[in-house]
Coordinates of C-alpha atoms in Angstrom, one line a residue:
Chain A
M1 CA 26.7 -12.0 -10.2
S2 CA 26.9 -8.4 -11.4
M3 CA 28.0 -5.9 -8.7
G4 CA 26.9 -2.3 -8.7
G5 CA 23.3 -3.0 -7.6
P6 CA 21.9 -1.2 -4.6
A7 CA 23.4 -1.8 -1.1
I8 CA 21.2 -3.2 1.6
I9 CA 22.1 -1.6 5.0
L10 CA 20.8 -3.2 8.1
V11 CA 21.0 -0.8 11.1
S12 CA 21.3 -2.3 14.5
P13 CA 20.0 -5.8 13.5
Q14 CA 19.5 -8.0 16.5
M15 CA 19.2 -11.7 15.8
G16 CA 21.9 -13.3 13.6
E17 CA 19.2 -15.5 12.0
N18 CA 17.5 -12.4 10.6
I19 CA 20.8 -11.2 9.0
G20 CA 21.1 -14.6 7.4
T21 CA 17.6 -14.8 6.1
A22 CA 18.0 -11.2 4.8
A23 CA 21.1 -12.2 3.0
R24 CA 19.3 -15.2 1.5
A25 CA 16.5 -12.9 0.3
M26 CA 19.0 -10.4 -1.1
L27 CA 20.7 -13.1 -3.2
N28 CA 17.3 -14.4 -4.4
C29 CA 17.0 -10.9 -5.9
G30 CA 20.5 -10.6 -7.2
L31 CA 21.7 -8.2 -4.5
T32 CA 25.1 -8.8 -2.9
D33 CA 26.2 -5.6 -1.2
L34 CA 25.2 -6.2 2.5
R35 CA 26.3 -3.7 5.1
L36 CA 25.6 -3.9 8.9
V37 CA 25.6 -1.0 11.3
G38 CA 26.3 -2.1 14.9
P39 CA 24.9 -5.7 14.8
R40 CA 23.9 -6.5 18.3
D41 CA 25.3 -10.0 18.4
G42 CA 28.6 -9.2 16.6
W43 CA 30.1 -10.2 13.3
P44 CA 30.9 -12.8 12.0
N45 CA 27.9 -14.7 13.4
V46 CA 27.3 -18.4 13.3
K47 CA 23.5 -18.2 13.4
A48 CA 23.6 -15.8 10.4
E49 CA 25.7 -18.2 8.5
R50 CA 23.4 -21.1 9.2
A51 CA 20.2 -19.1 8.3
A52 CA 21.8 -17.9 5.0
V53 CA 21.7 -21.4 3.4
G54 CA 24.9 -20.7 1.5
A55 CA 24.1 -17.1 0.4
F56 CA 27.2 -15.6 2.1
E57 CA 29.5 -17.8 0.0
M58 CA 28.1 -16.3 -3.2
M59 CA 28.4 -12.6 -2.0
P60 CA 31.4 -10.3 -1.3
P61 CA 32.2 -10.1 2.4
V62 CA 29.6 -8.3 4.6
R63 CA 31.0 -4.9 5.8
V64 CA 30.3 -3.8 9.3
F65 CA 30.2 -0.1 10.4
E66 CA 29.9 1.7 13.7
K67 CA 27.6 4.5 12.6
T68 CA 25.0 4.7 9.9
E69 CA 26.8 7.7 8.3
D70 CA 29.8 5.5 7.8
A71 CA 27.8 2.9 5.9
L72 CA 26.4 5.5 3.5
R73 CA 29.6 7.3 2.6
D74 CA 30.0 6.2 -1.0
L75 CA 26.3 6.3 -1.8
T76 CA 24.5 9.1 -3.7
Y77 CA 20.9 8.3 -3.0
V78 CA 19.4 6.5 0.0
Y79 CA 15.9 5.1 0.6
A80 CA 14.9 4.6 4.3
T81 CA 12.3 1.8 4.5
T82 CA 9.7 2.5 7.1
A83 CA 6.1 1.5 7.8
R84 CA 5.4 4.4 10.2
D85 CA 4.7 8.0 9.3
R86 CA 7.8 9.9 10.3
K87 CA 6.5 13.5 10.4
M88 CA 9.4 14.6 8.2
V89 CA 9.3 16.5 5.0
K90 CA 10.5 13.9 2.6
P91 CA 9.4 12.1 -0.6
I92 CA 7.5 8.9 0.2
V93 CA 7.7 6.2 -2.5
T94 CA 6.5 2.7 -3.1
A95 CA 8.9 -0.2 -3.5
R96 CA 8.0 -0.4 -7.1
F97 CA 8.6 3.2 -7.8
A98 CA 11.9 3.1 -5.9
A99 CA 13.1 0.2 -7.9
A100 CA 12.5 1.9 -11.2
E101 CA 13.9 5.2 -10.0
A102 CA 17.0 3.4 -8.6
K103 CA 17.6 1.8 -12.0
E104 CA 17.6 5.2 -13.6
R105 CA 19.8 6.7 -10.9
I106 CA 22.3 3.9 -11.3
A107 CA 22.3 4.3 -15.1
A108 CA 23.1 8.0 -14.5
G109 CA 26.1 7.1 -12.4
G110 CA 24.5 7.1 -9.0
R111 CA 25.1 4.6 -6.1
I112 CA 22.0 3.5 -4.2
G113 CA 21.3 2.2 -0.7
F114 CA 18.2 0.8 1.0
L115 CA 18.2 1.4 4.8
F116 CA 16.4 -1.1 7.1
G117 CA 16.0 -0.6 10.8
A118 CA 16.1 -3.0 13.7
E119 CA 13.6 -5.8 14.1
R120 CA 11.3 -4.2 16.6
M121 CA 11.6 -0.4 16.4
G122 CA 12.7 0.1 12.8
L123 CA 14.9 3.1 12.0
V124 CA 15.5 5.9 14.4
N125 CA 14.5 9.4 13.1
D126 CA 18.2 10.5 13.0
D127 CA 18.9 7.7 10.6
V128 CA 15.8 8.5 8.6
A129 CA 17.0 12.1 8.3
L130 CA 20.1 10.9 6.5
A131 CA 18.0 9.4 3.7
D132 CA 16.7 11.0 0.5
A133 CA 13.4 9.4 0.5
L134 CA 11.1 7.1 2.6
L135 CA 10.2 3.8 1.1
T136 CA 6.9 2.3 2.3
V137 CA 5.7 -1.1 0.9
P138 CA 1.9 -0.9 0.3
L139 CA 0.4 -3.8 2.4
N140 CA -2.8 -4.5 4.3
P141 CA -3.0 -1.6 6.7
E142 CA -4.8 -3.8 9.3
F143 CA -1.8 -6.2 9.5
T144 CA 1.5 -4.7 8.5
S145 CA 4.0 -6.6 10.7
L146 CA 6.7 -7.8 8.3
N147 CA 9.9 -9.4 9.5
L148 CA 13.2 -8.0 8.4
A149 CA 14.0 -10.6 5.8
Q150 CA 10.5 -10.2 4.3
A151 CA 10.9 -6.5 4.0
V152 CA 14.3 -7.0 2.3
L153 CA 12.7 -9.6 0.0
L154 CA 10.0 -7.2 -1.1
V155 CA 12.4 -4.4 -1.9
G156 CA 14.8 -6.8 -3.6
Y157 CA 12.0 -8.4 -5.5
E158 CA 10.9 -5.1 -7.0
W159 CA 14.6 -4.3 -7.8
F160 CA 14.9 -7.7 -9.7
Q161 CA 11.5 -7.2 -11.5
A162 CA 12.6 -3.7 -12.7
G163 CA 15.4 -5.4 -14.7
D164 CA 13.8 -8.6 -15.6
T165 CA 12.7 -9.6 -19.1
T166 CA 10.7 -12.7 -18.3
P167 CA 7.6 -12.8 -20.6
P168 CA 4.6 -12.2 -18.4
S169 CA 2.7 -15.1 -20.0
Q170 CA 3.8 -17.8 -22.3
L171 CA 2.7 -21.3 -23.3
D172 CA 5.2 -24.0 -22.5
T173 CA 4.6 -26.6 -25.2
N174 CA 7.2 -28.9 -23.8
G175 CA 9.2 -29.0 -27.1
S176 CA 6.2 -30.0 -29.3
P177 CA 5.3 -27.2 -31.7
L178 CA 1.7 -25.9 -31.7
A179 CA -0.5 -27.6 -34.3
T180 CA -1.0 -25.8 -37.5
K181 CA -4.6 -24.9 -38.6
E182 CA -4.3 -27.6 -41.2
Q183 CA -3.6 -30.3 -38.6
L184 CA -6.4 -28.9 -36.4
H185 CA -8.9 -29.0 -39.3
A186 CA -7.9 -32.5 -40.1
F187 CA -8.7 -33.5 -36.6
F188 CA -12.0 -31.6 -36.7
A189 CA -12.9 -33.6 -39.8
H190 CA -11.9 -37.0 -38.2
F191 CA -13.8 -36.1 -35.0
E192 CA -17.0 -34.9 -36.7
R193 CA -17.0 -37.9 -39.1
E194 CA -17.1 -40.2 -36.2
L195 CA -19.7 -38.1 -34.4
D196 CA -21.9 -38.3 -37.5
A197 CA -21.3 -42.1 -37.7
C198 CA -22.3 -42.7 -34.1
G199 CA -25.4 -40.4 -34.4
F200 CA -24.3 -37.7 -32.0
L201 CA -24.9 -35.1 -34.7
R202 CA -28.1 -36.6 -36.1
N203 CA -30.2 -33.5 -35.3
Q204 CA -29.6 -31.7 -38.6
E205 CA -31.0 -28.4 -37.3
A206 CA -28.7 -28.3 -34.3
R207 CA -25.7 -29.8 -36.1
P208 CA -24.1 -26.5 -37.3
S209 CA -24.1 -24.9 -33.9
M210 CA -22.9 -28.1 -32.1
V211 CA -20.0 -28.4 -34.6
R212 CA -19.1 -24.7 -34.0
N213 CA -19.2 -25.2 -30.2
L214 CA -17.0 -28.2 -30.3
R215 CA -14.5 -26.5 -32.7
N216 CA -14.5 -23.4 -30.4
M217 CA -13.7 -25.7 -27.4
W218 CA -10.8 -27.4 -29.2
S219 CA -9.5 -24.0 -30.5
R220 CA -9.4 -22.6 -27.0
T221 CA -7.1 -25.4 -25.8
H222 CA -4.2 -24.3 -28.2
L223 CA -3.3 -27.9 -29.1
T224 CA 0.2 -29.0 -29.9
E225 CA 1.1 -31.4 -32.8
Q226 CA 1.6 -34.1 -30.2
E227 CA -1.7 -33.5 -28.6
V228 CA -3.5 -33.6 -31.9
R229 CA -1.9 -37.0 -32.6
T230 CA -3.0 -38.2 -29.2
L231 CA -6.6 -37.0 -29.9
H232 CA -6.6 -38.8 -33.3
G233 CA -5.6 -41.9 -31.4
V234 CA -8.2 -41.5 -28.7
V235 CA -11.0 -41.0 -31.3
K236 CA -9.8 -44.0 -33.3
E237 CA -9.7 -46.3 -30.2
L238 CA -13.0 -45.2 -28.9
T239 CA -14.7 -46.1 -32.2
T240 CA -12.8 -49.3 -33.1
L241 CA -15.1 -51.8 -31.5
R242 CA -18.3 -49.8 -32.1
V243 CA -21.3 -51.7 -33.6
P244 CA -22.9 -49.5 -36.3
R245 CA -26.1 -47.8 -35.2
K246 CA -29.3 -49.5 -36.5
Chain B
M1 CA -11.2 -7.7 5.6
S2 CA -13.0 -8.3 2.3
M3 CA -13.4 -12.0 1.4
G4 CA -13.6 -13.3 -2.0
G5 CA -9.9 -12.9 -2.7
P6 CA -7.9 -15.8 -4.0
A7 CA -7.4 -18.9 -1.9
I8 CA -4.0 -20.0 -0.8
I9 CA -3.7 -23.8 -0.9
L10 CA -0.7 -25.4 0.8
V11 CA -0.3 -29.0 -0.3
S12 CA 1.4 -31.4 2.2
P13 CA 3.0 -28.6 4.2
Q14 CA 5.5 -30.1 6.7
M15 CA 6.4 -27.7 9.5
G16 CA 3.7 -25.9 11.5
E17 CA 5.9 -22.8 11.7
N18 CA 5.8 -22.5 7.9
I19 CA 2.0 -22.6 7.9
G20 CA 2.0 -19.9 10.5
T21 CA 4.4 -17.6 8.7
A22 CA 2.6 -18.3 5.4
A23 CA -0.7 -17.2 7.1
R24 CA 1.1 -14.1 8.4
A25 CA 2.3 -13.3 4.9
M26 CA -1.2 -13.8 3.5
L27 CA -2.7 -11.4 6.0
N28 CA 0.0 -8.8 5.2
C29 CA -1.4 -9.0 1.7
G30 CA -5.1 -9.0 2.6
L31 CA -5.6 -12.7 1.8
T32 CA -7.6 -14.8 4.3
D33 CA -8.7 -18.0 2.6
L34 CA -6.1 -20.6 3.7
R35 CA -6.6 -24.3 2.8
L36 CA -4.3 -27.1 3.8
V37 CA -4.0 -30.5 2.0
G38 CA -2.7 -33.3 4.3
P39 CA -0.6 -31.2 6.7
R40 CA 2.1 -33.6 8.0
D41 CA 2.0 -32.4 11.6
G42 CA -1.8 -32.3 11.8
W43 CA -4.3 -29.4 12.4
P44 CA -4.8 -27.4 14.6
N45 CA -1.1 -26.9 15.2
V46 CA 0.4 -25.0 18.1
K47 CA 3.6 -24.1 16.3
A48 CA 1.6 -22.6 13.4
E49 CA -0.4 -20.5 15.9
R50 CA 2.8 -19.2 17.5
A51 CA 4.4 -18.3 14.2
A52 CA 1.4 -16.6 12.8
V53 CA 1.7 -13.7 15.3
G54 CA -2.1 -13.3 15.6
A55 CA -2.9 -13.7 11.9
F56 CA -5.2 -16.7 12.4
E57 CA -7.5 -14.6 14.7
M58 CA -8.1 -12.2 11.9
M59 CA -8.9 -14.9 9.3
P60 CA -11.8 -17.3 8.9
P61 CA -10.9 -20.8 10.1
V62 CA -8.3 -22.7 8.1
R63 CA -9.9 -25.6 6.1
V64 CA -8.1 -29.0 5.9
F65 CA -8.6 -31.4 3.0
E66 CA -7.4 -34.9 2.4
K67 CA -6.8 -34.6 -1.4
T68 CA -5.8 -31.6 -3.6
E69 CA -8.9 -32.1 -5.7
D70 CA -11.1 -31.6 -2.7
A71 CA -9.4 -28.3 -1.8
L72 CA -10.0 -27.0 -5.4
R73 CA -13.7 -28.0 -5.8
D74 CA -15.3 -24.5 -5.7
L75 CA -12.6 -22.7 -7.7
T76 CA -12.7 -21.9 -11.4
Y77 CA -9.0 -21.1 -12.1
V78 CA -6.0 -22.4 -10.3
Y79 CA -2.3 -21.3 -10.5
A80 CA 0.3 -23.8 -9.5
T81 CA 3.4 -22.1 -8.2
T82 CA 6.6 -23.8 -9.2
A83 CA 10.3 -23.0 -9.8
R84 CA 11.0 -26.0 -11.9
D85 CA 10.2 -26.7 -15.5
R86 CA 7.4 -29.3 -15.4
K87 CA 7.6 -30.6 -19.0
M88 CA 3.8 -30.0 -19.3
V89 CA 1.9 -28.1 -21.9
K90 CA 0.5 -25.2 -19.9
P91 CA 0.7 -21.4 -19.7
I92 CA 3.6 -20.1 -17.6
V93 CA 2.9 -16.7 -16.0
T94 CA 4.8 -14.3 -13.7
A95 CA 3.4 -13.5 -10.3
R96 CA 2.6 -9.9 -11.6
F97 CA 0.7 -11.2 -14.6
A98 CA -1.2 -13.7 -12.5
A99 CA -2.3 -11.1 -10.0
A100 CA -3.7 -8.8 -12.7
E101 CA -5.3 -11.7 -14.5
A102 CA -6.8 -13.0 -11.3
K103 CA -8.3 -9.6 -10.6
E104 CA -10.0 -9.7 -14.0
R105 CA -11.2 -13.3 -13.6
I106 CA -12.7 -12.5 -10.2
A107 CA -14.4 -9.4 -11.6
A108 CA -15.9 -11.8 -14.2
G109 CA -17.3 -14.1 -11.5
G110 CA -14.4 -16.5 -11.2
R111 CA -12.9 -18.0 -8.0
I112 CA -9.1 -18.2 -7.9
G113 CA -6.6 -20.4 -6.1
F114 CA -2.8 -20.4 -5.8
L115 CA -1.4 -23.9 -5.1
F116 CA 1.9 -24.2 -3.2
G117 CA 3.8 -27.5 -2.7
A118 CA 5.7 -28.9 0.2
E119 CA 8.8 -27.2 1.6
R120 CA 11.4 -29.4 -0.1
M121 CA 9.9 -30.9 -3.1
G122 CA 7.3 -28.5 -4.2
L123 CA 4.2 -29.8 -6.0
V124 CA 4.0 -33.2 -7.4
N125 CA 3.2 -33.4 -11.2
D126 CA -0.3 -34.9 -10.6
D127 CA -1.2 -31.8 -8.6
V128 CA 0.3 -29.5 -11.2
A129 CA -1.8 -31.2 -13.8
L130 CA -5.0 -30.0 -11.9
A131 CA -4.0 -26.4 -12.4
D132 CA -4.8 -24.1 -15.2
A133 CA -1.4 -22.3 -15.3
L134 CA 2.1 -22.4 -13.8
L135 CA 3.1 -19.4 -11.8
T136 CA 6.9 -18.8 -11.6
V137 CA 8.4 -15.9 -9.8
P138 CA 11.2 -14.3 -11.7
L139 CA 14.3 -14.3 -9.4
N140 CA 18.0 -14.8 -9.5
P141 CA 18.5 -18.0 -11.5
E142 CA 21.7 -18.7 -9.6
F143 CA 19.9 -18.8 -6.2
T144 CA 16.2 -19.5 -6.3
S145 CA 15.7 -21.2 -3.0
L146 CA 12.7 -19.5 -1.4
N147 CA 11.0 -20.7 1.7
L148 CA 7.2 -21.4 1.7
A149 CA 6.2 -18.2 3.5
Q150 CA 8.4 -16.1 1.2
A151 CA 6.8 -17.6 -1.9
V152 CA 3.3 -16.9 -0.5
L153 CA 4.4 -13.4 0.4
L154 CA 5.6 -12.6 -3.2
V155 CA 2.4 -14.0 -4.8
G156 CA 0.2 -12.2 -2.2
Y157 CA 2.3 -9.0 -2.5
E158 CA 1.5 -8.8 -6.3
W159 CA -2.1 -9.5 -5.5
F160 CA -2.2 -6.6 -3.1
Q161 CA -0.4 -4.3 -5.5
A162 CA -2.8 -5.2 -8.3
G163 CA -5.6 -3.5 -6.3
D164 CA -3.6 -0.9 -4.5
T165 CA -3.9 2.8 -5.2
T166 CA -1.0 4.2 -3.2
P167 CA 0.6 7.1 -5.1
P168 CA 4.0 5.7 -6.4
S169 CA 5.7 8.9 -5.2
Q170 CA 4.5 11.8 -3.0
L171 CA 6.1 14.5 -0.8
D172 CA 5.1 14.2 2.8
T173 CA 5.1 17.8 4.0
N174 CA 4.2 16.9 7.5
G175 CA 1.1 19.1 7.5
S176 CA 2.9 22.3 6.4
P177 CA 1.8 23.4 2.9
L178 CA 4.4 23.8 0.2
A179 CA 5.6 27.4 -0.1
T180 CA 4.0 29.5 -2.8
K181 CA 6.3 31.1 -5.5
E182 CA 5.6 34.4 -3.9
Q183 CA 7.0 33.2 -0.5
L184 CA 9.9 31.6 -2.3
H185 CA 10.7 34.7 -4.2
A186 CA 10.6 36.8 -1.0
F187 CA 13.2 34.5 0.5
F188 CA 15.3 34.7 -2.7
A189 CA 15.2 38.5 -2.3
H190 CA 16.2 38.4 1.4
F191 CA 19.0 35.8 0.8
E192 CA 20.4 37.7 -2.2
R193 CA 20.2 41.1 -0.4
E194 CA 22.4 39.7 2.4
L195 CA 24.8 38.0 -0.1
D196 CA 25.2 41.4 -1.8
A197 CA 25.7 43.1 1.6
C198 CA 28.5 40.6 2.7
G199 CA 30.2 40.8 -0.7
F200 CA 29.6 37.2 -1.8
L201 CA 28.1 38.4 -5.0
R202 CA 30.6 41.3 -5.6
N203 CA 31.8 39.9 -9.0
Q204 CA 29.2 41.6 -11.2
E205 CA 30.0 39.5 -14.2
A206 CA 29.5 36.2 -12.4
R207 CA 26.5 37.5 -10.3
P208 CA 23.6 36.5 -12.6
S209 CA 24.7 32.9 -13.0
M210 CA 25.5 32.6 -9.3
V211 CA 22.1 33.8 -8.4
R212 CA 20.5 31.5 -10.9
N213 CA 22.5 28.5 -9.5
L214 CA 21.4 29.3 -6.0
R215 CA 17.8 29.8 -7.0
N216 CA 17.9 26.4 -8.8
M217 CA 19.2 24.7 -5.7
W218 CA 16.5 26.2 -3.5
S219 CA 13.8 25.3 -6.1
R220 CA 14.9 21.7 -6.2
T221 CA 14.3 21.3 -2.5
H222 CA 10.5 21.9 -2.8
L223 CA 10.4 24.0 0.4
T224 CA 7.4 24.2 2.7
E225 CA 6.1 27.4 4.2
Q226 CA 7.5 26.3 7.5
E227 CA 11.0 25.7 6.0
V228 CA 11.0 29.1 4.2
R229 CA 10.2 30.7 7.6
T230 CA 13.1 28.7 9.2
L231 CA 15.5 29.8 6.4
H232 CA 14.5 33.5 6.8
G233 CA 15.4 33.1 10.5
V234 CA 18.7 31.3 9.7
V235 CA 19.8 34.1 7.3
K236 CA 18.7 36.8 9.8
E237 CA 20.7 35.3 12.7
L238 CA 23.8 34.6 10.5
T239 CA 23.9 38.3 9.6
T240 CA 22.9 39.9 12.9
L241 CA 26.3 40.5 14.4
R242 CA 28.1 41.0 11.1
V243 CA 30.5 44.0 10.8
P244 CA 30.0 45.9 7.5
R245 CA 32.6 45.0 4.9
K246 CA 35.1 47.9 4.5

């Protein structure tokens, strides 16, 4: 796990379970620098361990601080996550924008932190004033209640996506190569020969457009070599016992 | 809350709590069409109600089905969410791609569903085979365990972002307009006059670059009118009792 990613700083977290699920969400997103400011139920915490489902064993030790200032000392840019309007003159950014910006700041030598407040009240304004920007996750304005781990997950998710290279869309062919046009055309010929033989294409006027429609349907399915073989077999078996049309 | 958004279909969900937290995550993202296939602990479910923190009251009634096929009947395109490779020939898409694609399909008259499997095992292959595409959320490959509500949250989050128009970055000026250049230049003049008077700028060779550096610093802060007034006051008070330099 590469270090150097943003720090997640939980200020005055209350329930141990929430620290554990937040750690799990962090690790899901490749984040491992967890800092706690004044955790209500102390540290270490058995309930946090249990809720983390093994996440803490894959991260450096959690660091605990008395004051928010202390937890931010080595950082150069800090985002305060908040759902409420803070009446402060500060940039407000989305999670997606913050993730891309954080990547750039880190590339330029910066060290980034994301501040999260306590379960109920969120961050106090004096902590928000320590941050460089406010991070607000755009969500349904009629129902914004997010738990702590979910807020960490969404911020972490955007961080991971900002560095991820997964192709947005790909066809899994399960090891079988896609059929070549030649293989596809051979299947078309086999299929249409049998449709002629059974009389399905007997209307000579309609035949060209029916053939085109069927070819379009097969083309849209992006068949693999294996699937083309299966379809040859299907057509063959369907026609084996057929009595010739009179 | 606008209807017509994608349906979330939970197949064989086990714990009521997870159905409740999934519903909460849905509503966070503006999704309200929840369908359950064979919920283990029955429906309605008190634990689900409790975990939903009021979400069910803001959604149409949850529909329960015996078989996955039944839950999909009215849909035209279905994404099966899965973390594992299914050895099936099917498109694999990211959550972000799926969200954008779903928006387009709905605009074209389609009705979309996202299938989620049971807590431990995920979807069985026969259910996956009913879907049009596999949806896999790119996350840390060394720690992918996501709970059901978190998986629903990430898919729903991307859905919401795909239709969201929040500016990625904006400066909240708390009602005070940004200072005009004229106001800013007047402050520069006041500040530099006092720096001349106290002798801070007495090195005439260095003066131009020092002035430029200070002006750059103030420019980067994007001051509001209110802040410029505050700074005038600060400079005035700092210099009020000063004894003239000899």
